[in-house]
Coordinates of N, CA and C in Angstrom, one line a residue:
M8 N -2.8 45.0 -40.0 CA -2.7 43.8 -39.2 C -1.2 43.5 -38.9
G9 N -0.3 43.8 -39.8 CA 1.1 43.5 -39.6 C 1.7 44.2 -38.4
S10 N 1.2 45.4 -38.2 CA 1.8 46.2 -37.1 C 1.3 45.6 -35.7
N11 N 0.2 45.0 -35.7 CA -0.3 44.4 -34.4 C 0.6 43.2 -34.1
V12 N 1.0 42.4 -35.0 CA 1.8 41.3 -34.8 C 3.2 41.7 -34.4
N13 N 3.7 42.8 -35.1 CA 5.0 43.3 -34.7 C 5.1 43.9 -33.3
Q14 N 4.0 44.6 -32.9 CA 4.0 45.1 -31.5 C 3.9 44.0 -30.5
S15 N 3.2 42.9 -30.8 CA 3.1 41.8 -29.9 C 4.4 41.1 -29.8
K16 N 5.2 41.0 -30.8 CA 6.5 40.4 -30.8 C 7.5 41.3 -29.9
I17 N 7.3 42.6 -30.1 CA 8.1 43.5 -29.3 C 7.8 43.3 -27.8
A18 N 6.5 43.2 -27.5 CA 6.0 43.0 -26.1 C 6.6 41.8 -25.5
I19 N 6.5 40.7 -26.2 CA 7.0 39.4 -25.7 C 8.5 39.5 -25.5
G20 N 9.3 40.1 -26.4 CA 10.7 40.2 -26.3 C 11.1 41.1 -25.2
S21 N 10.3 42.1 -24.9 CA 10.7 43.1 -23.9 C 10.5 42.5 -22.5
G22 N 9.7 41.4 -22.4 CA 9.5 40.8 -21.1 C 10.7 40.1 -20.6
G23 N 11.6 39.7 -21.4 CA 12.8 39.0 -21.0 C 12.6 37.6 -20.3
F24 N 13.4 37.3 -19.4 CA 13.3 35.9 -18.8 C 12.3 35.9 -17.6
F25 N 12.3 37.0 -16.8 CA 11.5 37.0 -15.6 C 10.3 38.0 -15.8
G26 N 10.2 38.8 -16.8 CA 9.1 39.7 -17.1 C 9.3 41.0 -16.3
K27 N 8.4 41.9 -16.6 CA 8.4 43.2 -16.0 C 7.5 43.4 -14.8
G28 N 6.7 42.4 -14.5 CA 5.8 42.4 -13.4 C 4.4 42.6 -13.9
F29 N 3.5 42.2 -13.1 CA 2.0 42.2 -13.4 C 1.6 43.7 -13.7
L30 N 1.1 43.9 -14.9 CA 0.6 45.2 -15.4 C 1.6 46.3 -15.5
N31 N 2.9 45.9 -15.6 CA 4.0 46.9 -15.7 C 4.6 46.9 -17.0
G32 N 4.1 46.2 -18.0 CA 4.7 46.2 -19.3 C 4.5 47.5 -20.1
T33 N 5.5 48.0 -20.8 CA 5.3 49.3 -21.5 C 4.5 49.1 -22.7
Q34 N 4.6 48.1 -23.5 CA 3.9 47.9 -24.7 C 2.4 47.7 -24.4
T35 N 2.1 47.0 -23.4 CA 0.7 46.7 -23.1 C 0.0 47.9 -22.3
K36 N 0.8 48.5 -21.4 CA 0.3 49.5 -20.6 C 0.0 50.8 -21.4
L37 N 0.8 51.1 -22.4 CA 0.6 52.2 -23.3 C -0.3 52.0 -24.5
K38 N -0.9 50.8 -24.5 CA -1.9 50.4 -25.5 C -1.3 50.3 -27.0
Y39 N 0.0 49.9 -27.1 CA 0.6 49.7 -28.4 C 0.0 48.4 -28.9
V40 N -0.3 47.4 -28.0 CA -0.9 46.2 -28.4 C -2.4 46.2 -28.3
P41 N -3.1 46.1 -29.4 CA -4.6 46.2 -29.4 C -5.2 44.9 -28.9
E42 N -6.4 44.9 -28.4 CA -7.1 43.7 -28.0 C -6.3 42.8 -27.1
Q43 N -5.8 43.4 -26.0 CA -4.9 42.6 -25.1 C -5.6 41.5 -24.3
D44 N -6.9 41.7 -24.1 CA -7.6 40.7 -23.3 C -8.3 39.6 -24.1
T45 N -8.2 39.7 -25.4 CA -8.8 38.7 -26.3 C -7.8 38.1 -27.3
D46 N -7.5 38.7 -28.3 CA -6.6 38.2 -29.4 C -5.2 38.1 -29.0
F47 N -4.7 39.1 -28.3 CA -3.2 39.1 -28.0 C -2.9 39.0 -26.6
I48 N -3.6 38.0 -25.9 CA -3.5 37.9 -24.5 C -2.1 37.2 -24.1
F49 N -1.6 36.4 -25.0 CA -0.3 35.7 -24.8 C 0.8 36.7 -24.7
C50 N 0.8 37.7 -25.5 CA 1.9 38.7 -25.5 C 1.8 39.5 -24.2
T51 N 0.6 39.7 -23.6 CA 0.5 40.4 -22.3 C 1.1 39.5 -21.2
V52 N 0.8 38.2 -21.3 CA 1.5 37.3 -20.3 C 3.0 37.3 -20.5
G53 N 3.4 37.3 -21.7 CA 4.8 37.2 -22.0 C 5.6 38.5 -21.6
E54 N 5.0 39.6 -21.7 CA 5.6 40.8 -21.3 C 5.6 41.0 -19.7
G55 N 4.5 40.6 -19.2 CA 4.4 40.8 -17.7 C 5.1 39.7 -16.9
H56 N 5.1 38.5 -17.4 CA 5.7 37.4 -16.6 C 6.9 36.7 -17.3
G57 N 7.3 37.2 -18.4 CA 8.5 36.8 -19.1 C 8.5 35.4 -19.6
F58 N 9.6 34.8 -19.9 CA 9.8 33.5 -20.5 C 9.2 32.4 -19.5
L59 N 9.5 32.6 -18.2 CA 9.0 31.6 -17.2 C 7.5 31.6 -17.2
G60 N 6.9 32.7 -17.1 CA 5.4 32.7 -17.1 C 4.8 32.2 -18.4
S61 N 5.4 32.5 -19.5 CA 4.9 32.0 -20.8 C 5.0 30.5 -20.9
T62 N 6.2 30.0 -20.4 CA 6.4 28.6 -20.4 C 5.4 27.9 -19.5
L63 N 5.1 28.5 -18.4 CA 4.1 27.9 -17.4 C 2.8 27.8 -18.1
V64 N 2.4 28.9 -18.8 CA 1.1 28.9 -19.4 C 1.0 27.8 -20.5
L65 N 2.1 27.6 -21.2 CA 2.1 26.6 -22.3 C 2.0 25.2 -21.7
V66 N 2.7 25.0 -20.6 CA 2.7 23.7 -19.9 C 1.4 23.3 -19.3
I67 N 0.7 24.3 -18.7 CA -0.6 24.1 -18.2 C -1.6 23.8 -19.3
Y68 N -1.5 24.5 -20.4 CA -2.3 24.2 -21.6 C -2.1 22.8 -22.1
W69 N -0.8 22.4 -22.2 CA -0.5 21.1 -22.7 C -1.0 20.0 -21.7
L70 N -1.0 20.2 -20.4 CA -1.5 19.3 -19.5 C -3.0 19.1 -19.6
L71 N -3.7 20.2 -19.9 CA -5.2 20.1 -20.1 C -5.5 19.3 -21.3

């Protein structure tokens, strides 16, 4: 379980500020992060859309 969390942290960090683009993340594309569409979906958003996309998701969640 610890390696899953580590890989998701690496994926979020590799996204940077603007992200790598939709479905272009290396950690998620190469399946280093398991269960991307359920348990670890936030790291997929973080890698693909970066800090801005992650912040937008959190703001929308907060508004709801």
